[in-house]
Short mmCIF file of C-alpha atoms and ligand atoms in Angstrom, two decimals:
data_model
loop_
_atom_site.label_atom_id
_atom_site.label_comp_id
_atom_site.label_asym_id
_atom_site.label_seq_id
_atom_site.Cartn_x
_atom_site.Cartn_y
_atom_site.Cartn_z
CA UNK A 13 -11.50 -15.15 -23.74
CA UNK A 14 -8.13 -16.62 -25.68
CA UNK A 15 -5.46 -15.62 -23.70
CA UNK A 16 -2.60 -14.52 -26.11
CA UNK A 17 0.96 -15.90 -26.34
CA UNK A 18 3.08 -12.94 -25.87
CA UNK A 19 1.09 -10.98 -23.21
CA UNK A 20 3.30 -7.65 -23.19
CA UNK A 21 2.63 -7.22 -26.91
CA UNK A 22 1.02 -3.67 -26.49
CA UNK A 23 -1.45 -4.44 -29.51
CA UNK A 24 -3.65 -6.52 -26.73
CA UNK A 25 -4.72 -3.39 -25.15
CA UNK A 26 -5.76 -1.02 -27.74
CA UNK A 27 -9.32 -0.90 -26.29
CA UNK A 28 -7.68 -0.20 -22.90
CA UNK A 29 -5.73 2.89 -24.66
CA UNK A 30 -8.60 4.94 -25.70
CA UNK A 31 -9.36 8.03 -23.76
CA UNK A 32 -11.20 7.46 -21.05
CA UNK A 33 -14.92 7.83 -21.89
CA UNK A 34 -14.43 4.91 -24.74
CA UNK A 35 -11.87 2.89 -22.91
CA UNK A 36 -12.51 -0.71 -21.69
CA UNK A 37 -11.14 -2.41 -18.81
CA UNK A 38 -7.94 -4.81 -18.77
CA UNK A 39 -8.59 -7.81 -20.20
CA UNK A 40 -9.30 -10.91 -18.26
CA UNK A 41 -6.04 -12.04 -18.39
CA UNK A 42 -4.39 -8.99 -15.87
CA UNK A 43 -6.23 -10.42 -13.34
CA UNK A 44 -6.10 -14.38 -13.89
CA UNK A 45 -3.07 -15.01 -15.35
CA UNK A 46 0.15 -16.34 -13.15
CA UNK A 47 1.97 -14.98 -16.11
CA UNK A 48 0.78 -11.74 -16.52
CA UNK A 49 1.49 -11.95 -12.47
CA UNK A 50 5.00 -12.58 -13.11
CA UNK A 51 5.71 -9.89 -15.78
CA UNK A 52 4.05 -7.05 -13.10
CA UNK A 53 6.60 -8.20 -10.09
CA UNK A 54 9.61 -8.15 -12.81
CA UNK A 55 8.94 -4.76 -14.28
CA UNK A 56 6.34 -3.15 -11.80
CA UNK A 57 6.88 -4.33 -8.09
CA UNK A 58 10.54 -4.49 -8.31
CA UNK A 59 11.83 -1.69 -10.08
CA UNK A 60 9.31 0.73 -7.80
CA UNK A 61 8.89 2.46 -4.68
CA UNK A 62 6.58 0.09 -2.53
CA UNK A 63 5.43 1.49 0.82
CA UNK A 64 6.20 -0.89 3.62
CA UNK A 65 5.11 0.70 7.02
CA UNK A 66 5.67 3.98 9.01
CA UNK A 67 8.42 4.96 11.72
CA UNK A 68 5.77 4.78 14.22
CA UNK A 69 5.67 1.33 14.25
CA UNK A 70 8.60 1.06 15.36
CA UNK A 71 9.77 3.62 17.84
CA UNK A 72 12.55 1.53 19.88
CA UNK A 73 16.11 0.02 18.97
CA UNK A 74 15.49 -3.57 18.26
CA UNK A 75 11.79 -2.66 17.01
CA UNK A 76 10.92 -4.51 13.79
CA UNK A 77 8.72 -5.93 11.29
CA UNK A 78 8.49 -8.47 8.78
CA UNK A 79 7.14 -7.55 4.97
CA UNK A 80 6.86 -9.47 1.99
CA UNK A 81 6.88 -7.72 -1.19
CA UNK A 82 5.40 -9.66 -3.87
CA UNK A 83 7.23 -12.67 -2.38
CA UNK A 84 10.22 -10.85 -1.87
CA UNK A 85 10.50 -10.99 2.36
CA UNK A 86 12.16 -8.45 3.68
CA UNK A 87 12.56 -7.10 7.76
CA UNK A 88 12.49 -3.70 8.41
CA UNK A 89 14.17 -3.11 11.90
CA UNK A 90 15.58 0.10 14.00
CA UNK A 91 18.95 -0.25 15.32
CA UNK A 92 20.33 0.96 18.05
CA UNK A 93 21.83 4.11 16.46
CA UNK A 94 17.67 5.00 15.89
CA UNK A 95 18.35 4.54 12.38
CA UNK A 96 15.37 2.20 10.48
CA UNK A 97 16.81 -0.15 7.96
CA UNK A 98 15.55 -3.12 5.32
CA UNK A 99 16.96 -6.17 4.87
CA UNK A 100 16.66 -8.99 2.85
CA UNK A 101 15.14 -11.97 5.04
CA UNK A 102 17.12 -14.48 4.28
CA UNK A 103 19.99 -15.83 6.13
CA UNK A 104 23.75 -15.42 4.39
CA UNK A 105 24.89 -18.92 5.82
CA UNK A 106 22.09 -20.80 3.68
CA UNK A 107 19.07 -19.03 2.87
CA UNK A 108 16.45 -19.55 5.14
CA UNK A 109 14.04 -16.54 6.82
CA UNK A 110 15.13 -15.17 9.74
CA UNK A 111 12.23 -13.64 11.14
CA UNK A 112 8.30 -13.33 10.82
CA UNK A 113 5.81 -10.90 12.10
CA UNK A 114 6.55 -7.73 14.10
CA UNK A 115 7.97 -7.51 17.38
CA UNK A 116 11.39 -6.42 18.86
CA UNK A 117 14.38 -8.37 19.56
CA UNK A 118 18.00 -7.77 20.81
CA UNK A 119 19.46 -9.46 17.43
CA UNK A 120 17.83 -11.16 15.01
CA UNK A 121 18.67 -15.23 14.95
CA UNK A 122 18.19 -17.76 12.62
CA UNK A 123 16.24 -20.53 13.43
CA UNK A 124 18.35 -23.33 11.30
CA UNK A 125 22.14 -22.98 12.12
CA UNK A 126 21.31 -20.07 14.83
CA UNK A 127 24.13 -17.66 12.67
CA UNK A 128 23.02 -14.28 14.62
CA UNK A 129 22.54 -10.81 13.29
CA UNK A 130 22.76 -7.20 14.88
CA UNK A 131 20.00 -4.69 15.18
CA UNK A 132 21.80 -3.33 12.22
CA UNK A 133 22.49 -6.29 10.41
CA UNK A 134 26.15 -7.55 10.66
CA UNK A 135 26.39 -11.00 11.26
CA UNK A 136 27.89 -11.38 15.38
CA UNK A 137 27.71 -15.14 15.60
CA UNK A 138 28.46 -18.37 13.95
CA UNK A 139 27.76 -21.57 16.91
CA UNK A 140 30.29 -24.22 16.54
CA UNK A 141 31.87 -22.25 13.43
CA UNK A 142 34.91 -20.68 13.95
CA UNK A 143 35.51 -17.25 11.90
CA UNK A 144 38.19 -17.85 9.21
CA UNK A 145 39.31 -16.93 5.60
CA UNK A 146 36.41 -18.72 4.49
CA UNK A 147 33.45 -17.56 6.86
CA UNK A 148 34.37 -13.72 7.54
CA UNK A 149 32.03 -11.63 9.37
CA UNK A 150 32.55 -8.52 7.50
CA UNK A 151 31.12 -9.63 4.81
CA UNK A 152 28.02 -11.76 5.88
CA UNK A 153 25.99 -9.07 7.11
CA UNK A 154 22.00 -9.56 5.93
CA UNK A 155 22.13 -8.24 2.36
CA UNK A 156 20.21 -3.85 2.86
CA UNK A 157 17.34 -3.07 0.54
CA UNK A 158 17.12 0.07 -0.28
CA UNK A 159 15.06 2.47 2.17
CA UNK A 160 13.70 5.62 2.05
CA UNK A 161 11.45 7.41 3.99
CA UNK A 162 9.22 10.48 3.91
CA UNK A 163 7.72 12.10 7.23
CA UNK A 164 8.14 8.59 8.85
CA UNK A 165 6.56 6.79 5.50
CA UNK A 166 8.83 4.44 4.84
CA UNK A 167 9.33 3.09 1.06
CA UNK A 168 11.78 -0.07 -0.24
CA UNK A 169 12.77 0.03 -3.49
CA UNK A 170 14.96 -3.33 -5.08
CA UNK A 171 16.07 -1.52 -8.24
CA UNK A 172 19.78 0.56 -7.15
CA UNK A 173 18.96 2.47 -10.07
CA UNK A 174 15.87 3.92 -9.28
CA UNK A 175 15.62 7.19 -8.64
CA UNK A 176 15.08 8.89 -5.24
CA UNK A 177 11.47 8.53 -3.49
CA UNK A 178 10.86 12.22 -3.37
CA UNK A 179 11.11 11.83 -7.37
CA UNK A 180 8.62 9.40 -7.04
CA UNK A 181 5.96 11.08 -4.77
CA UNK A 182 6.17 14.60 -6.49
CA UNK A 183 3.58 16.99 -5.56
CA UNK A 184 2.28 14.64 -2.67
CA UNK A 185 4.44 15.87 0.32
CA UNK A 186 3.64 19.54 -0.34
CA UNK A 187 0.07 18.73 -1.20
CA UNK A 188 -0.36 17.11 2.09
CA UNK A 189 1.66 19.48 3.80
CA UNK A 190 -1.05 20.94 5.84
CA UNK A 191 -2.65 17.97 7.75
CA UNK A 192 0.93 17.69 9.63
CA UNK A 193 2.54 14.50 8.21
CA UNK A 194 5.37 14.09 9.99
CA UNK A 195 2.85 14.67 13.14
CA UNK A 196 1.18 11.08 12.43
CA UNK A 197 1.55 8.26 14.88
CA UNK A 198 -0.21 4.74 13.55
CA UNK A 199 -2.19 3.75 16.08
CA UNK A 200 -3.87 0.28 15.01
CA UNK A 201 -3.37 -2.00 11.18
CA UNK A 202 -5.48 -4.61 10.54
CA UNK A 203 -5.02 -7.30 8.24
CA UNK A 204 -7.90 -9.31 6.07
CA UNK A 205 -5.31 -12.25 4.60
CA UNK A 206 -5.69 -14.06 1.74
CA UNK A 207 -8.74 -12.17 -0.21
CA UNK A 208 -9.25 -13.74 -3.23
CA UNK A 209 -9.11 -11.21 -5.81
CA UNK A 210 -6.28 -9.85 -7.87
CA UNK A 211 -3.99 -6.55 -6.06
CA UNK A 212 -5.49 -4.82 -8.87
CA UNK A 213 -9.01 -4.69 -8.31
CA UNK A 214 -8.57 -3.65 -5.02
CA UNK A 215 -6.93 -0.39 -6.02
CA UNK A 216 -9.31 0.27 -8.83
CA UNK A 217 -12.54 -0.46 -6.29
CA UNK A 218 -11.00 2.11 -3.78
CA UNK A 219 -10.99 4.54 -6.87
CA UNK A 220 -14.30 3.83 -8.10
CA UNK A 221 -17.18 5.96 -6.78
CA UNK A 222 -19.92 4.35 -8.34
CA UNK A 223 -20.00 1.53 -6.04
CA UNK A 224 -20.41 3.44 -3.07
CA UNK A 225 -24.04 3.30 -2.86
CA UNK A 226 -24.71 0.20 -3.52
CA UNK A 227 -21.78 -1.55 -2.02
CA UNK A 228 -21.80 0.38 1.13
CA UNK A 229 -25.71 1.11 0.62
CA UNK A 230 -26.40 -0.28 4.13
CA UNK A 231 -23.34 1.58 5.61
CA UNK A 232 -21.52 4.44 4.05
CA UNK A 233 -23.79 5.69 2.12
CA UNK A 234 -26.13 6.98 4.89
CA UNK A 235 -23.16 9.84 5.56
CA UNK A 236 -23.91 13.36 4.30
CA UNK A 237 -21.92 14.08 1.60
CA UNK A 238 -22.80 17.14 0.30
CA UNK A 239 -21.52 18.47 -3.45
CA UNK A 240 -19.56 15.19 -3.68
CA UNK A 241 -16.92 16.33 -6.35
CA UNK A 242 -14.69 14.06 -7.73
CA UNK A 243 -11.67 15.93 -9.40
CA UNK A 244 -10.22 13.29 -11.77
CA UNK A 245 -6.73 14.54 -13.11
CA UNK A 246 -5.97 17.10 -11.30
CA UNK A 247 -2.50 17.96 -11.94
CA UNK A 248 -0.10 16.24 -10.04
CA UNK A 249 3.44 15.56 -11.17
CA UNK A 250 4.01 12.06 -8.30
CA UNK A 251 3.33 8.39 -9.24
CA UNK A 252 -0.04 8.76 -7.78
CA UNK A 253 -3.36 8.50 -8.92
CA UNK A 254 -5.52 11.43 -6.77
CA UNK A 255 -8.79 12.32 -5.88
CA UNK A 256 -10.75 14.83 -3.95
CA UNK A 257 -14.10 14.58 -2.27
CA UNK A 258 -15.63 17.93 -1.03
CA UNK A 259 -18.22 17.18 2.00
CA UNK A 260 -18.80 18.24 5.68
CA UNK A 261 -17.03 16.56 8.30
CA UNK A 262 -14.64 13.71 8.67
CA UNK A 263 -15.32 10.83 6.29
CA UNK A 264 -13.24 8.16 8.62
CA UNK A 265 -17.11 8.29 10.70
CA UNK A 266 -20.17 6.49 10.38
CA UNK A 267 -23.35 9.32 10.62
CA UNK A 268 -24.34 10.48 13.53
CA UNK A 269 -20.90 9.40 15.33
CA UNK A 270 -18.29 12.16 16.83
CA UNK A 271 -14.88 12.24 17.18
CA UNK A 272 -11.72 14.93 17.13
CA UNK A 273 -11.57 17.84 16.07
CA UNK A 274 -10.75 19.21 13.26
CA UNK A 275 -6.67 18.85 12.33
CA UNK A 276 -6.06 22.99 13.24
CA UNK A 277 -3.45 23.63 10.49
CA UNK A 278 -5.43 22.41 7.49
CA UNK A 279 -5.91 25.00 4.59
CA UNK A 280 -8.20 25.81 1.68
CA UNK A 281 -10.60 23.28 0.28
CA UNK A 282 -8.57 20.62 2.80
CA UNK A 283 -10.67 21.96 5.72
CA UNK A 284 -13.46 20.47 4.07
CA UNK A 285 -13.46 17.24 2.35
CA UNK A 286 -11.06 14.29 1.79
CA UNK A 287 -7.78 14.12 -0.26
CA UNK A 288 -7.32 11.14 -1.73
CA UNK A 289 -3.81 10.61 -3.70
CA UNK A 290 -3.39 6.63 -3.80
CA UNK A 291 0.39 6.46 -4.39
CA UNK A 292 1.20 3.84 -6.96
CA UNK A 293 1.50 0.77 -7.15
CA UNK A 294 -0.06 -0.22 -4.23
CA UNK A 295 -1.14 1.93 -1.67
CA UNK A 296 -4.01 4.06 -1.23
CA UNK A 297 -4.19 7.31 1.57
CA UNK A 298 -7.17 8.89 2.46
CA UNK A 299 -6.44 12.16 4.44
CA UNK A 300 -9.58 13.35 5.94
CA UNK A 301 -9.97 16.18 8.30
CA UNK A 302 -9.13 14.92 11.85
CA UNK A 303 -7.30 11.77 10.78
CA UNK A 304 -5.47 9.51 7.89
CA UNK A 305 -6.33 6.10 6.82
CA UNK A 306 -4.30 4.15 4.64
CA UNK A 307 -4.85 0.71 2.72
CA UNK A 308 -2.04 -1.18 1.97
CA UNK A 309 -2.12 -3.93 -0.80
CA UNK A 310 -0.01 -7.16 -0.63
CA UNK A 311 -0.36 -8.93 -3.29
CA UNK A 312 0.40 -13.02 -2.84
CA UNK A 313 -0.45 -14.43 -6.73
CA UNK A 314 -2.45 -13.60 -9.66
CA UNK A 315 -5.49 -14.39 -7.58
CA UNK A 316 -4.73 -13.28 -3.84
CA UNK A 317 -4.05 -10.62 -2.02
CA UNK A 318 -3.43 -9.36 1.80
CA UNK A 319 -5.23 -6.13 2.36
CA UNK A 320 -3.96 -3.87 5.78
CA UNK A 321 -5.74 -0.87 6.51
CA UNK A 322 -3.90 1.33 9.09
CA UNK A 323 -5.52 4.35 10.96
CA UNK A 324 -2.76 7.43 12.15
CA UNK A 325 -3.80 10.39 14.10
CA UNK A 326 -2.07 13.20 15.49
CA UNK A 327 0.26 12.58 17.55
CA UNK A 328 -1.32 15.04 20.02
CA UNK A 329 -4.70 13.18 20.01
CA UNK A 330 -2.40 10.09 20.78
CA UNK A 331 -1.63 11.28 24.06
CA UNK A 332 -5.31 12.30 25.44
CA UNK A 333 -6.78 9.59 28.22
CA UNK A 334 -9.68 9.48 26.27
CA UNK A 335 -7.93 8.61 22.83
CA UNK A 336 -8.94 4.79 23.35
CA UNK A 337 -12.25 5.30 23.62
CA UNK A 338 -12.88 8.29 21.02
CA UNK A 339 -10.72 5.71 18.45
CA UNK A 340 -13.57 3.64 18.37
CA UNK A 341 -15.82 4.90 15.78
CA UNK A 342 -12.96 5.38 13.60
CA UNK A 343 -11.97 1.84 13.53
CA UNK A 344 -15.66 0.31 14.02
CA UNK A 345 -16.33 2.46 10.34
CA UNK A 346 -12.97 0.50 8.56
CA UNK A 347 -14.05 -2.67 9.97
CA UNK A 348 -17.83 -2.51 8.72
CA UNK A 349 -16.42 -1.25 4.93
CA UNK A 350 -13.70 -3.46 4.31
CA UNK A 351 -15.46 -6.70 4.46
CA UNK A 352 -18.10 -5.16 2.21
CA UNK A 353 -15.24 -4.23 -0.01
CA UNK A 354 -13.48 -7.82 0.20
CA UNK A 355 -16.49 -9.23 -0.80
CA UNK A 356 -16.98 -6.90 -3.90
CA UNK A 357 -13.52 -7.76 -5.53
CA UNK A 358 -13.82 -11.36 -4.95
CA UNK A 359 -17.20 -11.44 -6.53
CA UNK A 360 -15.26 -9.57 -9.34
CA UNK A 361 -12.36 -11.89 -9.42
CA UNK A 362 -15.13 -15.08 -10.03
CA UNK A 363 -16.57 -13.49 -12.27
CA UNK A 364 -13.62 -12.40 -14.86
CA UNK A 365 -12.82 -16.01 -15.00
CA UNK A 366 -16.18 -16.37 -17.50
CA UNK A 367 -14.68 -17.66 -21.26
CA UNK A 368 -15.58 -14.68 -22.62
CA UNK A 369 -14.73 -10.66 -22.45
CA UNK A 370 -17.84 -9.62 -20.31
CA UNK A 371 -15.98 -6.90 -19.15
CA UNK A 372 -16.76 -4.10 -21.60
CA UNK A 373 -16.11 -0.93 -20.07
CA UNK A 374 -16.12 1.92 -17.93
CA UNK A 375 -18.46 4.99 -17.23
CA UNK A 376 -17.78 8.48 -16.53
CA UNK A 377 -17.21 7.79 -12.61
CA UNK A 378 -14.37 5.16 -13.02
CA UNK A 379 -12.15 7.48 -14.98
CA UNK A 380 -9.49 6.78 -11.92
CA UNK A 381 -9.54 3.35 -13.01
CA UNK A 382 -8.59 3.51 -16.43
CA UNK A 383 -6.08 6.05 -15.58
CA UNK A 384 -4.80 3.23 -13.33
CA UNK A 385 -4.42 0.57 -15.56
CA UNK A 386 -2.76 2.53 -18.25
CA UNK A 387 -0.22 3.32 -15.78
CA UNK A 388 0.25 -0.34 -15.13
CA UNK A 389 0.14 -1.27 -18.83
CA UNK A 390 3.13 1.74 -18.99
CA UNK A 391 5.33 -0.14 -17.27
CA UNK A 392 4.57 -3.93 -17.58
CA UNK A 393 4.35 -3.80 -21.71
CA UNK A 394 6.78 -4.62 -24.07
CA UNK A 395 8.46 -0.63 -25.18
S1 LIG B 422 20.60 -21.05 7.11
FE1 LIG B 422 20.68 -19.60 8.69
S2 LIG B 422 22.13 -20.38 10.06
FE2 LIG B 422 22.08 -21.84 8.47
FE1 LIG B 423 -15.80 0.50 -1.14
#
């Protein structure tokens, strides 16, 4: 398959543009290409709201953690006011990181000239440089990046002019309102690094029900779900791409295993089934009836990804002696589907490198998928 010269030239993707039940995929290209790559984290990952991690994380002063955006690093660290901030990682003397994973510190210090930075950011020391006209503190502080957060869901955003989160989540926080949000603690996140697939597939496999069976035939599959519905386009005015699945009992367990009960302020249709609004462009939330889980895409090239999946509960369940041990289950089920899930997408990724455009289309249970890649092609083609 000819890659073309100009890739944002929006007459590439008629066949993507047709309503759903004649639409094909994204070419190979979106998937391969280090070009196409770059022309997503110009107009896609930096001009949106990208979820980064949740308050929870990071409960103390000095708390933080260490992100990378689509290459972009940033830390993410409470200060001693409580307040959570983002910063650029990147030292203001002469560029190099500051810090890497998660932990908690009392400042943050660079590793190459030692210049040292507050829990909130302003630079406190220079060793063996005096402060003068030309090195003044006041205005060496690690460069902010925008934050914003929602019920402890925190959110960066690198474009000033964007608007405000709540803009772009919409319906979500009122749609979710009954399983208690701002009641979720994350209690473990696992990382799978460097799967070799494109960001993409990931998010379209997590919104593609046909695989289940065969997939996770050996696995999830064997759960009872009953009058599995899936609701595509239901109205929803966020940057989200949502689904419902209507079945008995929690889906975050394997058959035949037990767990909590039942999140007590849950309404309607939420008391039974899973709501599943996978907020764009990266992050996909699966709010099931005792419990969230949440899989969080980090896209490293054209061709790689990191993939975190993070459990929360409520912050009541948290507290129980037995919370340990009834956890189990829960995180046993993510850590039997994900690899199953990793290997599905890399498969997919060898296979779209074929000369040719195999990929011809998709059925009437992927129509979360197209409606996915149109919103991609919205923002990454040419106007
Ligand atoms: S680059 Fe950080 S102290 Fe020199
Ligand atoms: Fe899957």
């Amino acid at each position: 398959m000819t890659q073309p010269l100009n890739l944002s030239d929006p007459k590439h993707y008629e066949a993507v543009r047709r309503p759903a039940a004649e639409a094909a995929p994204l070419p190979n290209w979106c998937y391969t290409s280090a070009q196409w790559y770059a022309l997503e984290v110009e107009r896609l990952f930096m001009k949106v709201w990208n979820y980064i991690g949740h308050a929870s994380q990071i409960p103390n002063p000095g708390d933080f953690l260490t992100r990378e955006v689509t290459g972009a690093p940033i830390i993410i660290i409470r200060g001693d006011d409580g307040e959570i901030r983002a910063f650029h990682n990147s030292c203001r003397h002469r560029g190099s990181r500051i810090a890497w994973g998660e932990g908690n510190c009392k400042a943050l210090t660079c590793p190459y000239h030692t210049w040292t930075y507050a829990r909130d950011g302003a630079l406190i020391a220079t060793p063996l440089i005096e402060q003068d006209d030309h090195i003044c503190y006041a205005d060496l502080g690690l460069l902010p990046v925008r934050l914003e957060c929602w019920e402890g869901f925190l959110f960066v955003n690198f474009d000033d002019a964007a608007a405000p989160l709540m803009q772009w989540l919409g319906d979500l926080p009122e749609t979710c309102a009954s399983y208690g949000p701002a009641n979720m603690v994350c209690t473990r996140r696992k990382v799978y690094e460097g799967v070799k697939a494109n960001w993409k597939l990931h998010f379209e496999n997590f919104n593609d029900s046909l695989h289940i069976p065969f997939v996770h035939g050996g696995t999830l599959n064997r759960q009872n779900v009953s009058g599995r519905a899936r609701r595509t386009h239901e109205e929803f005015s966020g940057q989200c791409v949502v689904h419902f699945t209507q079945h008995k009992g929690s889906r975050a367990l394997l058959e035949g295993e037990t767990g909590f009960p039942p999140i007590p302020s849950l309404e309607g249709r939420y008391r039974e089934g899973t709501w599943y609004p996978c907020i764009l462009p990266a992050t996909m939330m699966a709010w099931t009836v005792d419990c969230l889980f949440l899989f969080e895409l980090w896209p490293t090239g054209p061709e790689s990804l990191d993939v975190a999946i993070a459990s929360f509960f409520p912050e009541e369940h948290t507290r129980r002696d037995d919370f340990a041990e009834l956890a189990k289950p829960y995180y046993r089920r993510l850590d039997v589907i994900l690899p199953e899930d990793n290997d599905a997408v890399e498969a997919q990724q060898q296979g779209l490198h074929a000369p040719v455009a195999a990929s011809s289309r998709y059925t009437h249970m992927e129509t979360l998928c197209h409606a996915f890649d149109n919103w991609v092609l919205d923002r990454v083609l040419d106007a």
